[in-house]
Each structure stands twice: as C-alpha cells, then as structure tokens.
Coordinates of C-alpha atoms in Angstrom, one line a residue:
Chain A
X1 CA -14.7 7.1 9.1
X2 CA -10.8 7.0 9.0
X3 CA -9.5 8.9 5.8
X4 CA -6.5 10.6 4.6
X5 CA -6.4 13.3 1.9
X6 CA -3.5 13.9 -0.3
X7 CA -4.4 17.8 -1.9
X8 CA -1.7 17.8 -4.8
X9 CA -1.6 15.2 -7.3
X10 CA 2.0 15.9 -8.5
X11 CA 5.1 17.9 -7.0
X12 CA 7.7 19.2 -9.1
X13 CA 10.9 20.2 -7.3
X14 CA 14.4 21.3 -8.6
X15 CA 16.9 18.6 -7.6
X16 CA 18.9 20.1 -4.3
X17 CA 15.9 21.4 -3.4
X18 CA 13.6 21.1 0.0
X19 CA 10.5 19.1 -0.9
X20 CA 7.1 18.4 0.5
X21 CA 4.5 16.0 0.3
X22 CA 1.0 16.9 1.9
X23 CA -1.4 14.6 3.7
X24 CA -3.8 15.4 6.0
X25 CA -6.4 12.7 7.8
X26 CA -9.2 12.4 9.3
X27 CA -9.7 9.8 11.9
X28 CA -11.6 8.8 15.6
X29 CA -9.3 8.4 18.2
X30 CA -5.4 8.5 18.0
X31 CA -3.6 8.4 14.8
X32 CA -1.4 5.6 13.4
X33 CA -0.2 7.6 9.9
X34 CA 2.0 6.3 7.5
X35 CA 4.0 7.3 4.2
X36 CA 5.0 4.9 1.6
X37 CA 6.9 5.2 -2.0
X38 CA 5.8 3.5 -5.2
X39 CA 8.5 3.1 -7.9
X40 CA 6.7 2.2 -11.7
X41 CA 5.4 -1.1 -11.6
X42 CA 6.2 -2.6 -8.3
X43 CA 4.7 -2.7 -5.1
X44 CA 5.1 -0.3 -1.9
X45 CA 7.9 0.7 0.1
X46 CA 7.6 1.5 3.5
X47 CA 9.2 5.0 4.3
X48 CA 8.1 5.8 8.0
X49 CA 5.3 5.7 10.4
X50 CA 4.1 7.6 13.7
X51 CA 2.0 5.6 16.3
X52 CA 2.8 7.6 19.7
X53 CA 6.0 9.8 20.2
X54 CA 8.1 12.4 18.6
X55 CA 6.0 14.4 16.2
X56 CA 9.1 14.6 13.8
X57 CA 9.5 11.0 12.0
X58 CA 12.6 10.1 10.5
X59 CA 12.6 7.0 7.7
X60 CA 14.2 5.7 5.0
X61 CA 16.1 7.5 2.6
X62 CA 16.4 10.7 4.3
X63 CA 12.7 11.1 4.7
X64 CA 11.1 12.6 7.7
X65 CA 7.5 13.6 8.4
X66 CA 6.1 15.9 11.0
X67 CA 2.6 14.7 13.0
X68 CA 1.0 18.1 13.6
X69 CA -2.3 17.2 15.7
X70 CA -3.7 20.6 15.5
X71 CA -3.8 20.9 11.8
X72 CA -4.2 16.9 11.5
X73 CA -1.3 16.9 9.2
X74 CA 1.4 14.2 8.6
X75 CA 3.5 16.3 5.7
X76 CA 6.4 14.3 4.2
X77 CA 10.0 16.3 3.6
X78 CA 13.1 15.9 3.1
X79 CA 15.6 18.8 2.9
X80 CA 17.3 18.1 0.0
X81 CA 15.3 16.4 -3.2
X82 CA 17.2 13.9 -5.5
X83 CA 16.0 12.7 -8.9
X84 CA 15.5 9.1 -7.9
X85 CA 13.6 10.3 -5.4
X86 CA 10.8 10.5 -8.3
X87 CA 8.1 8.3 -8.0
X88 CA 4.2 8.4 -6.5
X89 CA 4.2 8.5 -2.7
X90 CA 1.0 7.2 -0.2
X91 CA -0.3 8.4 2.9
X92 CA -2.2 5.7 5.0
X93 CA -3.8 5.6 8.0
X94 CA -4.5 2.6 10.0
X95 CA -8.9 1.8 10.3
X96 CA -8.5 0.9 13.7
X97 CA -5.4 0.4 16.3
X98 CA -5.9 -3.2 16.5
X99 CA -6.2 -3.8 12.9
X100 CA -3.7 -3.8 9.7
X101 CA -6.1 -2.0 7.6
X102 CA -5.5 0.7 5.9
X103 CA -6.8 3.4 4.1
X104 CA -4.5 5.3 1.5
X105 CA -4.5 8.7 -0.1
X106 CA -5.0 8.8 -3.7
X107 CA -1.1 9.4 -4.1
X108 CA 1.1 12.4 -5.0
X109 CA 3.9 12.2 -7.7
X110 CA 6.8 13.5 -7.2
X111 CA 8.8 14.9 -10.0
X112 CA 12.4 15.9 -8.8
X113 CA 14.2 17.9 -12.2
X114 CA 17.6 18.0 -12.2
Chain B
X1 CA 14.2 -7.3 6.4
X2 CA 11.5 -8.7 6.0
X3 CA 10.3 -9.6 2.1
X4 CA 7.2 -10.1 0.8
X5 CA 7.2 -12.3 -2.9
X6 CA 4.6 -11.8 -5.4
X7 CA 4.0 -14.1 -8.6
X8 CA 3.6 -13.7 -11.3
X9 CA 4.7 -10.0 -12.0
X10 CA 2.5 -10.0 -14.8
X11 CA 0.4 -12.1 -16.8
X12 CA -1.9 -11.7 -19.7
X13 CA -4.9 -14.2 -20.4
X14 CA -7.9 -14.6 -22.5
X15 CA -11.2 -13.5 -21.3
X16 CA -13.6 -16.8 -19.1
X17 CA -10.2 -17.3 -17.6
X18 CA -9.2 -18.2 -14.1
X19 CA -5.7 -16.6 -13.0
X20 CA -3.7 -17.5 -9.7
X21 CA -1.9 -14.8 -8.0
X22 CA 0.4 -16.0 -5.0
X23 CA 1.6 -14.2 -2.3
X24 CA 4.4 -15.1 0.0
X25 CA 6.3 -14.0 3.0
X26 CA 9.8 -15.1 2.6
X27 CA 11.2 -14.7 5.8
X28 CA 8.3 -14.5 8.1
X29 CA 5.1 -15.5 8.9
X30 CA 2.3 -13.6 8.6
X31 CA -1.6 -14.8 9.8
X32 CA -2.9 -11.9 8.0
X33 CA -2.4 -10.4 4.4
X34 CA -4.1 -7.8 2.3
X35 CA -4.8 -8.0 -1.1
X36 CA -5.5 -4.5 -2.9
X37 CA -6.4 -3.3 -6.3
X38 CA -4.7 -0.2 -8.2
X39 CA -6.4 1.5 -11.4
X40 CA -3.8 3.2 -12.8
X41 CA -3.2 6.6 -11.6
X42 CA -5.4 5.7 -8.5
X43 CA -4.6 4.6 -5.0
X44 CA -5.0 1.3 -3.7
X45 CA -8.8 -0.1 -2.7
X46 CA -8.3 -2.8 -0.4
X47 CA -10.3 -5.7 -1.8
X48 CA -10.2 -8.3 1.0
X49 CA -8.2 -9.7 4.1
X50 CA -6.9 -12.9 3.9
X51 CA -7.0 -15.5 7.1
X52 CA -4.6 -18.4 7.8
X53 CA -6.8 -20.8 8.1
X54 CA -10.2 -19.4 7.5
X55 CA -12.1 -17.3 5.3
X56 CA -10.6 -14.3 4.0
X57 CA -12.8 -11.2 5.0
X58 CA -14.2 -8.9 1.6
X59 CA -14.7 -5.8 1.5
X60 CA -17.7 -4.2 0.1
X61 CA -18.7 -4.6 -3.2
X62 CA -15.5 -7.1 -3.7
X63 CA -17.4 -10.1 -5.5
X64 CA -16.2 -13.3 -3.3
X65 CA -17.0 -15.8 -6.0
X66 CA -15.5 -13.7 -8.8
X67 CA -11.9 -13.3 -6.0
X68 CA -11.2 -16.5 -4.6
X69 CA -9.0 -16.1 -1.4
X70 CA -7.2 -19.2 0.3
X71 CA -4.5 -18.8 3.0
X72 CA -3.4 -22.5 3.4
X73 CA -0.5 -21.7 5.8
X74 CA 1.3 -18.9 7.7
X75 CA 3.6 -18.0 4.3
X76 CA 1.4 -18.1 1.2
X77 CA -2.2 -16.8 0.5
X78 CA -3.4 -16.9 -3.0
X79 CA -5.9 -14.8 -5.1
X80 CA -7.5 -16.0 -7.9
X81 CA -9.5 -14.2 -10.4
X82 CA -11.9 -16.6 -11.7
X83 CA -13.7 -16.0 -15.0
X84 CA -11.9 -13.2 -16.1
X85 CA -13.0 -10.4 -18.1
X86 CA -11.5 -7.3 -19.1
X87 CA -12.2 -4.9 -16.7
X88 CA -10.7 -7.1 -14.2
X89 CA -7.5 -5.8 -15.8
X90 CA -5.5 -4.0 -13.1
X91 CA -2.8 -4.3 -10.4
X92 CA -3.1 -6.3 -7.9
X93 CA -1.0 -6.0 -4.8
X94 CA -0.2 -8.3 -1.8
X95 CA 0.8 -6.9 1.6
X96 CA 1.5 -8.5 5.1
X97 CA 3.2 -7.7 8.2
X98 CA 5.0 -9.1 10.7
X99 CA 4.0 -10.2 14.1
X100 CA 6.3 -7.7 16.0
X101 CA 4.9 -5.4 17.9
X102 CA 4.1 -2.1 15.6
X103 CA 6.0 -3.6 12.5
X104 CA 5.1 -2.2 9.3
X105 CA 2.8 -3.7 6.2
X106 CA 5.4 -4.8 3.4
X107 CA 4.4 -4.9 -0.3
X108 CA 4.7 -7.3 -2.7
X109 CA 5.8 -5.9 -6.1
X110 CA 2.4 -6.6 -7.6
X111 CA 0.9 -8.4 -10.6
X112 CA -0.2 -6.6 -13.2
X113 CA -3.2 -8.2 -14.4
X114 CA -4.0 -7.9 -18.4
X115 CA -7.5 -10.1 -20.0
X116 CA -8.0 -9.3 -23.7

C-alpha cells in the first residue's frame, strides 16, 4: 500500500536559517509526491509536486523539494526560513496514477524563531 | 487560480442534529471532490469521494448513512452530517482539482465542526 512517513513532528529553525522538512514514502510503481502547507484553521495550500522530471522541485514561496529515488525521499527546503513560514506542512502521495487520492503524512510543524 | 469555497467555516449545533457542509469550485469544474477529516493535531483521513452525478465512493469504516454525500452538478458537492453527536466534532475539509492535465488538488478552508 502507498504511504508516506513524516519522522519529525515539529521543526524549529532560527529565522535566516536553511530548513528541512522530511518525508519519505512508500509506494508500487512511480511516485506522484506532494507537499502542502496548513496555516491555523484553514484548509491546504498547495506548495509543489513531482510526477516525472527534475528531481529538484521548485514551488511556491521559495520552496523546493528534492525526489531522491534511492532513499525514497521527497525532503522539503528552502534556504532561507521566515517566520510566516510557520505553520504544519503535509506530504502526500497520490494511491494510484489515475486517481486524485491521496494519502498524507501525519504532518510536521514548523516553528521558524526570529 | 483556481479556488475552492467552503461553507460554513464553522458551525456549532446541538447533538440529533443534521449539519450541511458545502463545497464549491468557484472558477472551475470539477467531477470529482474529496472530502477529509482532521483530529486535531492529526493528518487528514480521507472519508469519501464525491461523484457528479452518482454516488459518492466511502472509504472504510466511513458510515454512509451517518455522511450523506450529493454532488448535484460539476461546482458544488455537499456533506452532511446527519444525527450529530459529539465525537463527530472535527474539521472537515473539501478538496478538488481541475481537469488539466496533472493540475493539483485545491483545499477548501475547512469547517470546523463543533456538537455539544
């Protein structure tokens, strides 16, 4: 079965400061990973997604995330952290190729400190 | 881009309740939307998919009578939470996509969900 696993529940991170988010997966076949941001009581953004390409994904907000097959990572970074960029951030992973399903990671807060 | 509209943002009710959520694609259509559930602190377990036009497909252990589904046209499916009891308390988040090829899922901004 498809999954993805987030290992760190929360990041702290000076503001200025490189950042990383973790996710690895676990899926049949080829990927279709995604990150998205959740801001307090609101729905999901979509940051960035790889289906086929470049590993190195850039997105919104200066967000980029690297598709490393060999270690069946998708890590989210950006170099240079900013306080709003505080907030709980998913890893997904589509079920199936031909489906919008999708299964999320149990979510990583960031905490950027200025 | 493209906007998905969620309503009500919130809503409290008494328990033995029903309670309507609607979801809405403003500026697109979509055949195909999501509706998921989020404990707090806790990711999002996708409850069911809803069809345009036919029945909207649960996922397991997602009580069908207790979350009624309709997706009456291309812009607006609806979830409503029939009988409700406390622990159906929770957020509840809407998500569809448009038909372009490899176009992301976009988010409603979720109803929070309180019964006392």
């Amino acid at each position: 079965a498809q999954s993805v696993a987030q290992p760190e529940d929360q990041v702290n991170v000076a503001e200025g400061n490189p950042l990383t988010v973790k996710c690895t997966y676990s899926v049949s076949g080829n990927p279709y990973l995604f990150w998205y941001v959740q801001y307090p009581n609101r729905g999901l953004q979509f940051l960035l997604k790889y289906i086929t390409g470049d590993n190195l994904v850039k997105g919104s907000y200066g967000f980029e995330a690297e598709f490393n097959k060999s270690q069946t990572s998708f890590h989210l970074k950006k170099p240079s952290a900013l306080v709003s960029d505080s907030a709980l951030y998913f890893c997904a992973v589509r079920v199936r190729y031909n489906t919008d399903k999708l299964i999320f990671g149990t979510g990583t807060r960031l905490q950027v400190f200025p | 881009g493209a906007v998905v509209s969620q309503h009500p943002s919130w809503v409290i009710c008494k328990s033995g309740t029903s309670v309507k959520i609607e979801c809405r694609s403003l500026d697109f259509q979509a055949t195909t939307m999501f509706w998921y559930r989020q404990f707090p602190k806790q990711s999002l377990m996708l409850m069911a998919t809803s069809n345009e036009g036919s029945k909207a497909t649960y996922e397991q252990g997602v009580e069908k009578d207790k979350f009624l589904i309709n997706h009456a046209s291309l812009t607006l499916s609806t979830l409503t939470v029939t009988s409700a009891h406390p622990e159906d308390s929770s957020f509840y988040i809407c998500s569809a996509r448009e038909s372009a090829l490899n176009s992301p899922l976009h988010f409603g901004n979720g109803t929070r969900l309180t019964v006392t």
